Amino acid sequence: MLKGKHIILGITGGIAAYKSVTLLRLLVKAGAEVQVVITPSGKEFITPVTLSALSGKPVVSEFFTANTGEWHSHVDLGLWADAMVIAPATASTIGKMANGIADNMLVTTYLSAKAPVFVAPAMDLDMMAHPSTLRNIEALRSYGNHIIEPAAGELASKLVGKGRMEEPERIAEILSEFFASRESLKGKKILITAGPTHEKIDPVRFIGNYSSGKMGYALAEEAAARGADVALVSGPVDVKAINPRIRVIEVESALEMLDACLAEFPAADAAIMCAAVADYRPAERADSKIKREGCSDVELRLVANPDIAATLGKAKRPDQKIAGFALETDNEAANARSKLERKNLDMIVLNSLRDAGAGFRTDTNKVTIISRSGSVREFPLKPKSEVAADILDSLFSPE
Ligand code: PMT
């Protein structure tokens, strides 16, 4: 999977820099084109001569070549790369990346990179456990970077604990698996719903809910990154889709969402129903603003909206799959299972408002995935981008 891939290998100043040589050799051997970018302190641990001999390219470290004045464009490098891997990543570089401190070529390249970034921390156990390091790593994760967790073992300090850079063989494997997953949904068409629906009361008011669209858009980005063509039927949200393979169909109400889904579903291989659809809408919609003067109470009569997931569930062909969500506050598993059956879904993703960091508006979610065959997989709290990956893995490659 690495053949022909453009990879930036970022090396920072840590003892584990010697392992980067092996990583470079493995990547080159697998057919990747590797551009090494090294920080000034990285050069104190490993020489650019070794790295350029192995990569077949001059190593980039400074913004300019001193004797010729030639400028090294971090922007061009960032656009060239299919992936960037920073191994080892010291606490200092992680801190700079997390906070946008662009005082060297490696961090400026990172900030310009459009490709996925993998970060393999390596440091002493106390530095690794420090709240500032942990916070910076979490920040990088929340920006969508992939953290290659360090292993526990004997460290350069002779102390034993977490902080050893992951072995080069495993890092190369992680990159290879990543590129394999990027192709896995090529040719598939996926319908995804996201966000809330707004049910109008009058021209200035509506019934809505707290859905931000983050979970649905994360699913759309992950599916598109894996090669799928995505039709994203979205209620009113502030999130924007990035991947050009995502076609956004903006809707406002549940009835509009239903129409859009009915139009898209016949061509879809799968549908993922992540929207928080309002179950009810006002029976009447006032044409002009309901005035406060003269009416102390207003009564709203609500009528049930159609169940979009259940409607698609009825229309589903044997070659199509549907994943639904269940947002629960109590009796979670039983309610989720009953929705799975009632709506004729293949899989349901349960998130509970009782779990801190899960559900509406957060950047993270904690889900349990229940399949029609009865398998139940509980996942820890993760960024929504990673939850999206788990959902797609479960829907398309069930164990
Ligand atoms: O958007 P975020 O802020 O990131 O929050 C994400 C989320 C909490 C909205 C998301 O993770 C989630 O749980 N979405 C489903 C919310 C919901 O409406 O759950 P439900 O249990 O009420 O509905 C069950 C399933 O039926 C869902 O797949 C829903 O899309 C679907 N449904 C519900 C009602 C309806 N009239 N039509 C439907 O299709």
CSV table of C-alpha atoms and ligand atoms in Angstrom, one decimal:
chain,number,residue,atom,x,y,z
A,1,MET,CA,0.0,0.0,0.0
A,2,LEU,CA,3.0,2.3,0.4
A,3,LYS,CA,4.2,2.0,-3.2
A,4,GLY,CA,4.4,5.5,-4.8
A,5,LYS,CA,3.1,7.3,-1.7
A,6,HIS,CA,4.6,10.6,-0.8
A,7,ILE,CA,5.5,10.6,2.8
A,8,ILE,CA,7.1,13.4,4.9
A,9,LEU,CA,9.1,11.9,7.8
A,10,GLY,CA,9.5,14.5,10.5
A,11,ILE,CA,12.3,13.8,13.0
A,12,THR,CA,12.8,15.7,16.2
A,13,GLY,CA,15.5,15.8,18.8
A,14,GLY,CA,15.1,12.7,20.9
A,15,ILE,CA,17.1,9.5,21.6
A,16,ALA,CA,14.6,7.5,19.6
A,17,ALA,CA,15.7,9.4,16.4
A,18,TYR,CA,18.0,6.4,15.7
A,19,LYS,CA,14.8,4.4,15.1
A,20,SER,CA,13.8,6.8,12.4
A,21,VAL,CA,16.6,5.5,10.3
A,22,THR,CA,15.0,2.0,10.3
A,23,LEU,CA,11.5,3.6,9.7
A,24,LEU,CA,13.0,5.5,6.7
A,25,ARG,CA,14.5,2.3,5.3
A,26,LEU,CA,11.3,0.4,5.7
A,27,LEU,CA,9.2,3.1,4.0
A,28,VAL,CA,11.7,3.4,1.1
A,29,LYS,CA,11.8,-0.4,0.7
A,30,ALA,CA,8.0,-0.5,0.5
A,31,GLY,CA,8.2,1.8,-2.5
A,32,ALA,CA,7.3,5.1,-0.8
A,33,GLU,CA,9.0,8.4,-1.7
A,34,VAL,CA,10.1,9.9,1.5
A,35,GLN,CA,11.1,13.5,2.2
A,36,VAL,CA,12.8,13.9,5.6
A,37,VAL,CA,12.2,17.2,7.5
A,38,ILE,CA,14.3,17.4,10.7
A,39,THR,CA,14.4,19.9,13.5
A,40,PRO,CA,17.7,21.7,14.4
A,41,SER,CA,17.9,19.6,17.6
A,42,GLY,CA,17.1,16.4,15.6
A,43,LYS,CA,20.3,16.9,13.8
A,44,GLU,CA,22.2,16.5,17.0
A,45,PHE,CA,20.9,12.9,17.3
A,46,ILE,CA,21.1,11.8,13.7
A,47,THR,CA,23.0,13.2,10.7
A,48,PRO,CA,21.3,14.5,7.6
A,49,VAL,CA,23.9,12.7,5.5
A,50,THR,CA,22.6,9.3,6.6
A,51,LEU,CA,19.0,10.4,6.1
A,52,SER,CA,19.6,11.9,2.6
A,53,ALA,CA,21.6,8.8,1.5
A,54,LEU,CA,18.7,6.5,2.5
A,55,SER,CA,15.9,8.7,1.2
A,56,GLY,CA,17.7,9.7,-2.0
A,57,LYS,CA,16.7,13.4,-1.3
A,58,PRO,CA,18.3,16.3,0.4
A,59,VAL,CA,17.1,16.6,4.0
A,60,VAL,CA,15.1,19.7,4.7
A,61,SER,CA,15.8,21.5,8.0
A,62,GLU,CA,16.0,25.2,7.6
A,63,PHE,CA,13.7,27.7,5.8
A,64,PHE,CA,16.6,28.7,3.5
A,65,THR,CA,19.8,27.0,2.2
A,66,ALA,CA,22.4,29.3,3.8
A,67,ASN,CA,24.8,29.6,0.9
A,68,THR,CA,22.4,29.9,-2.1
A,69,GLY,CA,19.4,31.6,-0.3
A,70,GLU,CA,17.1,28.9,-1.9
A,71,TRP,CA,13.8,28.9,0.0
A,72,HIS,CA,12.3,25.6,1.1
A,73,SER,CA,8.5,25.9,0.7
A,74,HIS,CA,6.7,24.2,3.6
A,75,VAL,CA,3.5,24.9,1.6
A,76,ASP,CA,4.6,22.9,-1.4
A,77,LEU,CA,5.8,20.1,0.9
A,78,GLY,CA,2.5,20.1,2.7
A,79,LEU,CA,0.6,19.8,-0.6
A,80,TRP,CA,3.0,17.1,-2.0
A,81,ALA,CA,2.5,14.7,0.9
A,82,ASP,CA,0.0,11.8,1.0
A,83,ALA,CA,0.9,11.5,4.7
A,84,MET,CA,3.2,13.0,7.3
A,85,VAL,CA,4.7,11.0,10.1
A,86,ILE,CA,6.5,12.6,13.0
A,87,ALA,CA,8.7,10.0,14.7
A,88,PRO,CA,10.0,10.6,17.2
A,89,ALA,CA,7.8,13.5,18.4
A,90,THR,CA,9.2,15.2,21.5
A,91,ALA,CA,7.2,16.9,24.1
A,92,SER,CA,8.5,20.3,22.8
A,93,THR,CA,7.4,19.6,19.2
A,94,ILE,CA,4.1,18.2,20.3
A,95,GLY,CA,3.5,21.4,22.3
A,96,LYS,CA,4.5,23.6,19.3
A,97,MET,CA,2.2,21.6,17.0
A,98,ALA,CA,-0.7,21.8,19.4
A,99,ASN,CA,-0.3,25.6,19.8
A,100,GLY,CA,0.8,26.6,16.3
A,101,ILE,CA,4.3,27.8,17.3
A,102,ALA,CA,5.9,27.7,13.9
A,103,ASP,CA,9.5,28.4,14.7
A,104,ASN,CA,11.0,25.7,12.6
A,105,MET,CA,10.6,24.0,9.2
A,106,LEU,CA,9.0,20.9,10.7
A,107,VAL,CA,6.2,22.7,12.5
A,108,THR,CA,5.5,25.1,9.6
A,109,THR,CA,5.3,22.0,7.3
A,110,TYR,CA,2.9,20.4,9.7
A,111,LEU,CA,0.7,23.5,9.8
A,112,SER,CA,0.6,23.5,6.0
A,113,ALA,CA,0.0,19.8,5.5
A,114,LYS,CA,-3.3,18.8,3.9
A,115,ALA,CA,-2.6,15.1,4.3
A,116,PRO,CA,-3.2,13.0,7.4
A,117,VAL,CA,-0.6,13.4,10.1
A,118,PHE,CA,0.7,10.6,12.3
A,119,VAL,CA,2.5,11.5,15.6
A,120,ALA,CA,4.7,9.0,17.4
A,121,PRO,CA,5.6,10.5,20.8
A,122,ALA,CA,8.8,9.5,22.5
A,123,MET,CA,10.0,10.9,25.8
A,124,ASP,CA,10.7,10.1,29.4
A,125,LEU,CA,7.8,8.7,31.5
A,126,ASP,CA,7.4,11.8,33.7
A,127,MET,CA,7.3,14.1,30.6
A,128,MET,CA,4.8,11.8,29.0
A,129,ALA,CA,2.6,11.8,32.1
A,130,HIS,CA,2.8,15.6,32.6
A,131,PRO,CA,-0.6,17.2,32.3
A,132,SER,CA,0.7,19.7,29.7
A,133,THR,CA,1.9,16.8,27.4
A,134,LEU,CA,-1.3,15.0,27.8
A,135,ARG,CA,-3.3,18.1,27.1
A,136,ASN,CA,-1.2,18.8,24.0
A,137,ILE,CA,-1.6,15.2,22.7
A,138,GLU,CA,-5.4,15.5,23.2
A,139,ALA,CA,-5.4,18.8,21.3
A,140,LEU,CA,-3.5,17.1,18.4
A,141,ARG,CA,-6.0,14.2,18.5
A,142,SER,CA,-8.9,16.7,18.4
A,143,TYR,CA,-7.4,18.3,15.3
A,144,GLY,CA,-7.8,14.9,13.6
A,145,ASN,CA,-4.1,13.8,13.9
A,146,HIS,CA,-3.4,10.2,14.5
A,147,ILE,CA,-1.5,9.5,17.7
A,148,ILE,CA,0.7,6.4,17.6
A,149,GLU,CA,0.7,5.7,21.3
A,150,PRO,CA,4.2,5.1,22.8
A,151,ALA,CA,4.8,1.7,24.5
A,152,ALA,CA,5.9,1.1,28.0
A,153,GLY,CA,9.4,-0.3,28.7
A,154,GLU,CA,12.9,0.7,29.6
A,155,LEU,CA,13.6,4.3,28.6
A,156,ALA,CA,16.9,6.1,27.8
A,157,SER,CA,16.9,7.4,31.4
A,158,LYS,CA,16.9,3.8,32.6
A,159,LEU,CA,13.5,4.4,34.2
A,160,VAL,CA,10.8,2.0,33.2
A,161,GLY,CA,7.4,3.3,32.0
A,162,LYS,CA,5.4,4.7,29.1
A,163,GLY,CA,7.3,6.8,26.6
A,164,ARG,CA,9.1,4.5,24.2
A,165,MET,CA,8.5,5.3,20.6
A,166,GLU,CA,6.5,2.6,18.8
A,167,GLU,CA,8.7,0.3,16.9
A,168,PRO,CA,9.5,1.3,13.2
A,169,GLU,CA,8.0,-1.9,11.9
A,170,ARG,CA,4.7,-1.2,13.6
A,171,ILE,CA,4.7,2.4,12.4
A,172,ALA,CA,5.2,1.3,8.8
A,173,GLU,CA,2.4,-1.2,9.2
A,174,ILE,CA,0.1,1.5,10.7
A,175,LEU,CA,0.7,3.7,7.6
A,176,SER,CA,0.2,0.8,5.3
A,177,GLU,CA,-3.1,-0.2,7.0
A,178,PHE,CA,-4.2,3.5,6.8
A,179,PHE,CA,-3.7,3.7,3.0
A,180,ALA,CA,-5.5,0.3,2.6
A,181,SER,CA,-8.5,1.7,4.5
A,182,ARG,CA,-8.5,4.8,2.3
A,183,GLU,CA,-9.4,2.6,-0.7
A,184,SER,CA,-11.8,0.4,1.1
A,185,LEU,CA,-15.1,2.2,0.2
A,186,LYS,CA,-14.1,3.1,-3.4
A,187,GLY,CA,-17.1,2.8,-5.7
A,188,LYS,CA,-19.6,2.8,-2.8
A,189,LYS,CA,-22.4,5.4,-2.5
A,190,ILE,CA,-23.4,6.2,1.1
A,191,LEU,CA,-26.3,8.3,2.3
A,192,ILE,CA,-25.7,10.0,5.6
A,193,THR,CA,-28.1,12.2,7.6
A,194,ALA,CA,-26.7,14.8,10.0
A,195,GLY,CA,-27.7,17.6,12.3
A,196,PRO,CA,-31.1,18.6,13.7
A,197,THR,CA,-34.3,19.4,11.9
A,198,HIS,CA,-36.1,22.6,12.6
A,199,GLU,CA,-39.9,22.5,12.6
A,200,LYS,CA,-41.3,26.0,12.1
A,201,ILE,CA,-43.9,27.5,14.4
A,202,ASP,CA,-44.0,30.8,12.7
A,203,PRO,CA,-41.5,32.8,10.6
A,204,VAL,CA,-39.2,33.5,13.5
A,205,ARG,CA,-39.5,30.4,15.8
A,206,PHE,CA,-39.0,26.7,15.5
A,207,ILE,CA,-38.9,23.4,17.5
A,208,GLY,CA,-35.3,22.1,17.3
A,209,ASN,CA,-32.7,20.2,19.3
A,210,TYR,CA,-29.1,20.5,20.3
A,211,SER,CA,-27.5,18.4,17.4
A,212,SER,CA,-24.5,20.3,16.0
A,213,GLY,CA,-23.9,17.9,13.0
A,214,LYS,CA,-20.4,17.1,14.2
A,215,MET,CA,-21.0,13.3,14.4
A,216,GLY,CA,-22.8,13.1,11.0
A,217,TYR,CA,-20.1,15.3,9.3
A,218,ALA,CA,-17.3,13.2,10.9
A,219,LEU,CA,-19.0,10.1,9.4
A,220,ALA,CA,-19.2,11.8,6.0
A,221,GLU,CA,-15.5,12.9,6.1
A,222,GLU,CA,-14.4,9.4,7.1
A,223,ALA,CA,-16.5,7.7,4.4
A,224,ALA,CA,-15.3,10.1,1.7
A,225,ALA,CA,-11.7,9.7,2.9
A,226,ARG,CA,-12.1,5.9,2.4
A,227,GLY,CA,-13.2,6.6,-1.2
A,228,ALA,CA,-17.0,6.6,-1.0
A,229,ASP,CA,-19.2,9.1,-2.7
A,230,VAL,CA,-21.3,10.6,0.1
A,231,ALA,CA,-24.7,12.2,-0.1
A,232,LEU,CA,-25.0,14.2,3.1
A,233,VAL,CA,-28.5,15.2,3.9
A,234,SER,CA,-28.0,17.9,6.5
A,235,GLY,CA,-30.2,19.9,8.8
A,236,PRO,CA,-29.2,23.4,9.7
A,237,VAL,CA,-25.7,23.3,11.2
A,238,ASP,CA,-22.5,25.4,11.3
A,239,VAL,CA,-20.1,22.6,10.3
A,240,LYS,CA,-18.8,22.6,6.7
A,241,ALA,CA,-17.9,19.5,4.7
A,242,ILE,CA,-14.3,19.5,3.4
A,243,ASN,CA,-13.8,16.4,1.2
A,244,PRO,CA,-15.0,17.1,-2.4
A,245,ARG,CA,-16.5,13.6,-2.5
A,246,ILE,CA,-19.2,14.8,-0.1
A,247,ARG,CA,-22.3,16.3,-1.8
A,248,VAL,CA,-24.3,18.2,0.8
A,249,ILE,CA,-28.1,18.4,0.5
A,250,GLU,CA,-29.3,21.1,2.9
A,251,VAL,CA,-32.7,20.6,4.4
A,252,GLU,CA,-34.6,22.2,7.3
A,253,SER,CA,-37.5,20.1,8.4
A,254,ALA,CA,-38.1,16.4,8.9
A,255,LEU,CA,-40.4,16.3,5.9
A,256,GLU,CA,-37.7,17.9,3.7
A,257,MET,CA,-35.2,15.4,5.1
A,258,LEU,CA,-37.5,12.5,4.2
A,259,ASP,CA,-37.9,13.7,0.6
A,260,ALA,CA,-34.1,14.1,0.2
A,261,CYS,CA,-33.5,10.6,1.7
A,262,LEU,CA,-36.1,9.0,-0.5
A,263,ALA,CA,-34.5,10.6,-3.6
A,264,GLU,CA,-31.0,9.4,-2.6
A,265,PHE,CA,-31.6,6.0,-1.1
A,266,PRO,CA,-32.3,3.9,-4.3
A,267,ALA,CA,-28.7,4.7,-5.5
A,268,ALA,CA,-27.1,4.1,-2.2
A,269,ASP,CA,-25.2,1.0,-1.0
A,270,ALA,CA,-25.7,2.1,2.6
A,271,ALA,CA,-27.4,4.7,4.7
A,272,ILE,CA,-26.3,6.0,8.1
A,273,MET,CA,-29.0,7.8,9.9
A,274,CYS,CA,-27.2,10.1,12.3
A,275,ALA,CA,-29.6,13.1,12.3
A,276,ALA,CA,-31.6,14.1,15.3
A,277,VAL,CA,-34.9,14.2,13.6
A,278,ALA,CA,-37.7,16.1,15.4
A,279,ASP,CA,-40.4,13.5,16.2
A,280,TYR,CA,-43.1,16.1,16.1
A,281,ARG,CA,-43.9,19.3,14.2
A,282,PRO,CA,-46.5,22.0,14.9
A,283,ALA,CA,-49.8,21.0,13.3
A,284,GLU,CA,-50.2,24.5,12.0
A,285,ARG,CA,-47.6,27.0,11.0
A,286,ALA,CA,-48.5,30.7,11.5
A,287,ASP,CA,-47.8,32.8,8.4
A,288,SER,CA,-46.9,35.8,10.5
A,289,LYS,CA,-45.1,36.2,13.8
A,290,ILE,CA,-47.3,35.1,16.8
A,291,LYS,CA,-47.6,38.2,18.9
A,292,ARG,CA,-47.3,38.3,22.7
A,293,GLU,CA,-49.7,41.2,23.1
A,294,GLY,CA,-53.2,40.0,24.0
A,295,CYS,CA,-52.4,36.3,24.5
A,296,SER,CA,-51.0,35.2,27.8
A,297,ASP,CA,-50.9,31.5,26.8
A,298,VAL,CA,-50.3,29.9,23.4
A,299,GLU,CA,-51.2,26.3,22.8
A,300,LEU,CA,-49.2,24.4,20.2
A,301,ARG,CA,-50.7,21.2,18.8
A,302,LEU,CA,-48.0,18.8,17.5
A,303,VAL,CA,-48.3,16.1,15.0
A,304,ALA,CA,-45.9,13.1,14.5
A,305,ASN,CA,-43.2,13.4,11.8
A,306,PRO,CA,-42.6,10.4,9.6
A,307,ASP,CA,-39.8,8.0,10.9
A,308,ILE,CA,-37.2,8.4,8.1
A,309,ALA,CA,-35.1,5.5,9.2
A,310,ALA,CA,-38.1,3.2,9.4
A,311,THR,CA,-39.3,4.4,6.0
A,312,LEU,CA,-35.9,3.5,4.4
A,313,GLY,CA,-35.9,0.3,6.4
A,314,LYS,CA,-39.1,-0.8,4.7
A,315,ALA,CA,-37.7,0.1,1.3
A,316,LYS,CA,-34.4,-1.5,1.8
A,317,ARG,CA,-33.2,-4.0,-0.8
A,318,PRO,CA,-31.1,-7.1,0.2
A,319,ASP,CA,-28.0,-5.4,-1.2
A,320,GLN,CA,-28.4,-2.3,1.0
A,321,LYS,CA,-27.4,-1.7,4.6
A,322,ILE,CA,-28.8,0.8,7.1
A,323,ALA,CA,-27.1,1.9,10.3
A,324,GLY,CA,-29.2,4.0,12.8
A,325,PHE,CA,-28.4,5.8,15.9
A,326,ALA,CA,-30.1,5.6,19.3
A,327,LEU,CA,-29.8,8.6,21.6
A,328,GLU,CA,-31.0,7.4,25.0
A,329,THR,CA,-31.2,8.6,28.6
A,330,ASP,CA,-32.2,5.4,30.3
A,331,ASN,CA,-32.9,1.7,29.5
A,332,GLU,CA,-30.3,2.3,26.8
A,333,ALA,CA,-29.5,-1.2,25.4
A,334,ALA,CA,-33.1,-2.4,25.4
A,335,ASN,CA,-34.4,0.8,23.7
A,336,ALA,CA,-31.6,0.6,21.1
A,337,ARG,CA,-32.4,-3.1,20.3
A,338,SER,CA,-36.0,-2.3,19.9
A,339,LYS,CA,-35.2,0.6,17.5
A,340,LEU,CA,-32.9,-1.8,15.5
A,341,GLU,CA,-35.8,-4.3,15.1
A,342,ARG,CA,-38.6,-1.7,14.6
A,343,LYS,CA,-36.8,0.2,11.9
A,344,ASN,CA,-35.4,-2.8,10.1
A,345,LEU,CA,-31.8,-1.7,10.6
A,346,ASP,CA,-28.6,-3.7,10.2
A,347,MET,CA,-26.8,-2.0,13.0
A,348,ILE,CA,-27.5,0.6,15.7
A,349,VAL,CA,-25.1,3.0,17.3
A,350,LEU,CA,-26.1,3.7,20.9
A,351,ASN,CA,-24.9,6.9,22.6
A,352,SER,CA,-26.2,7.8,26.0
A,353,LEU,CA,-26.7,11.3,27.4
A,354,ARG,CA,-25.6,9.8,30.8
A,355,ASP,CA,-22.0,9.5,29.5
A,356,ALA,CA,-19.9,12.6,30.0
A,357,GLY,CA,-18.5,13.8,26.6
A,358,ALA,CA,-21.0,11.8,24.6
A,359,GLY,CA,-23.9,12.9,22.4
A,360,PHE,CA,-24.8,16.4,21.3
A,361,ARG,CA,-22.3,19.2,20.5
A,362,THR,CA,-19.2,17.5,21.9
A,363,ASP,CA,-16.1,16.7,19.9
A,364,THR,CA,-16.1,13.2,21.4
A,365,ASN,CA,-18.6,10.4,21.7
A,366,LYS,CA,-18.9,7.1,23.5
A,367,VAL,CA,-20.8,4.5,21.6
A,368,THR,CA,-21.9,0.9,21.7
A,369,ILE,CA,-22.5,-0.7,18.4
A,370,ILE,CA,-25.2,-3.4,18.3
A,371,SER,CA,-25.5,-5.5,15.1
A,372,ARG,CA,-28.6,-7.3,13.8
A,373,SER,CA,-26.7,-10.6,14.3
A,374,GLY,CA,-26.5,-9.8,18.1
A,375,SER,CA,-22.9,-8.7,18.4
A,376,VAL,CA,-22.4,-5.9,20.9
A,377,ARG,CA,-19.2,-3.8,20.9
A,378,GLU,CA,-18.6,-1.1,23.5
A,379,PHE,CA,-16.0,1.6,22.7
A,380,PRO,CA,-14.3,4.1,25.0
A,381,LEU,CA,-14.8,7.9,24.7
A,382,LYS,CA,-13.1,9.0,21.5
A,383,PRO,CA,-13.0,11.9,19.1
A,384,LYS,CA,-16.0,11.8,16.8
A,385,SER,CA,-13.6,11.3,13.8
A,386,GLU,CA,-12.4,8.0,15.4
A,387,VAL,CA,-15.9,7.0,16.4
A,388,ALA,CA,-16.8,7.5,12.7
A,389,ALA,CA,-14.0,5.1,11.7
A,390,ASP,CA,-15.3,2.4,14.2
A,391,ILE,CA,-18.9,2.8,12.8
A,392,LEU,CA,-17.7,2.3,9.2
A,393,ASP,CA,-15.5,-0.6,10.1
A,394,SER,CA,-18.4,-2.3,11.9
A,395,LEU,CA,-20.9,-1.6,9.0
A,396,PHE,CA,-18.6,-2.7,6.2
A,397,SER,CA,-16.3,-5.3,7.7
A,398,PRO,CA,-18.3,-6.9,10.5
A,399,GLU,CA,-16.3,-9.5,12.5
B,1,PMT,O1,-24.8,16.3,15.9
B,1,PMT,P1,-24.0,16.1,17.2
B,1,PMT,O2,-24.0,17.3,18.1
B,1,PMT,O3,-22.6,15.7,16.9
B,1,PMT,O4,-24.7,15.0,18.1
B,1,PMT,C1,-24.7,13.7,17.6
B,1,PMT,C2,-26.0,13.0,17.9
B,1,PMT,C3,-26.2,12.9,19.4
B,1,PMT,C4,-27.2,13.7,17.2
B,1,PMT,C5,-25.9,11.5,17.2
B,1,PMT,O5,-24.9,10.8,17.8
B,1,PMT,C6,-27.2,10.7,17.4
B,1,PMT,O6,-27.4,10.1,18.4
B,1,PMT,N1,-28.2,10.8,16.5
B,1,PMT,C7,-29.5,10.3,16.5
B,1,PMT,C8,-30.4,11.1,17.4
B,1,PMT,C9,-31.8,10.6,17.5
B,1,PMT,O7,-32.7,11.2,16.9
B,1,PMT,O8,-31.9,9.5,18.1
B,1,PMT,P2,-33.3,8.6,18.2
B,1,PMT,O9,-33.0,7.6,19.2
B,1,PMT,O10,-34.4,9.6,18.6
B,1,PMT,O11,-33.6,8.1,16.8
B,1,PMT,C10,-33.3,6.8,16.4
B,1,PMT,C11,-32.9,6.7,14.9
B,1,PMT,O12,-34.1,7.0,14.1
B,1,PMT,C12,-31.9,7.6,14.5
B,1,PMT,O13,-31.0,7.0,13.6
B,1,PMT,C13,-32.6,8.8,13.9
B,1,PMT,O14,-31.8,9.5,12.9
B,1,PMT,C14,-33.8,8.1,13.3
B,1,PMT,N2,-35.1,8.9,13.2
B,1,PMT,C15,-35.6,9.3,14.3
B,1,PMT,C16,-36.8,10.0,14.3
B,1,PMT,C17,-37.4,10.2,13.0
B,1,PMT,N3,-38.6,10.9,12.9
B,1,PMT,N4,-36.8,9.8,11.9
B,1,PMT,C18,-35.6,9.1,12.0
B,1,PMT,O15,-35.1,8.7,11.0
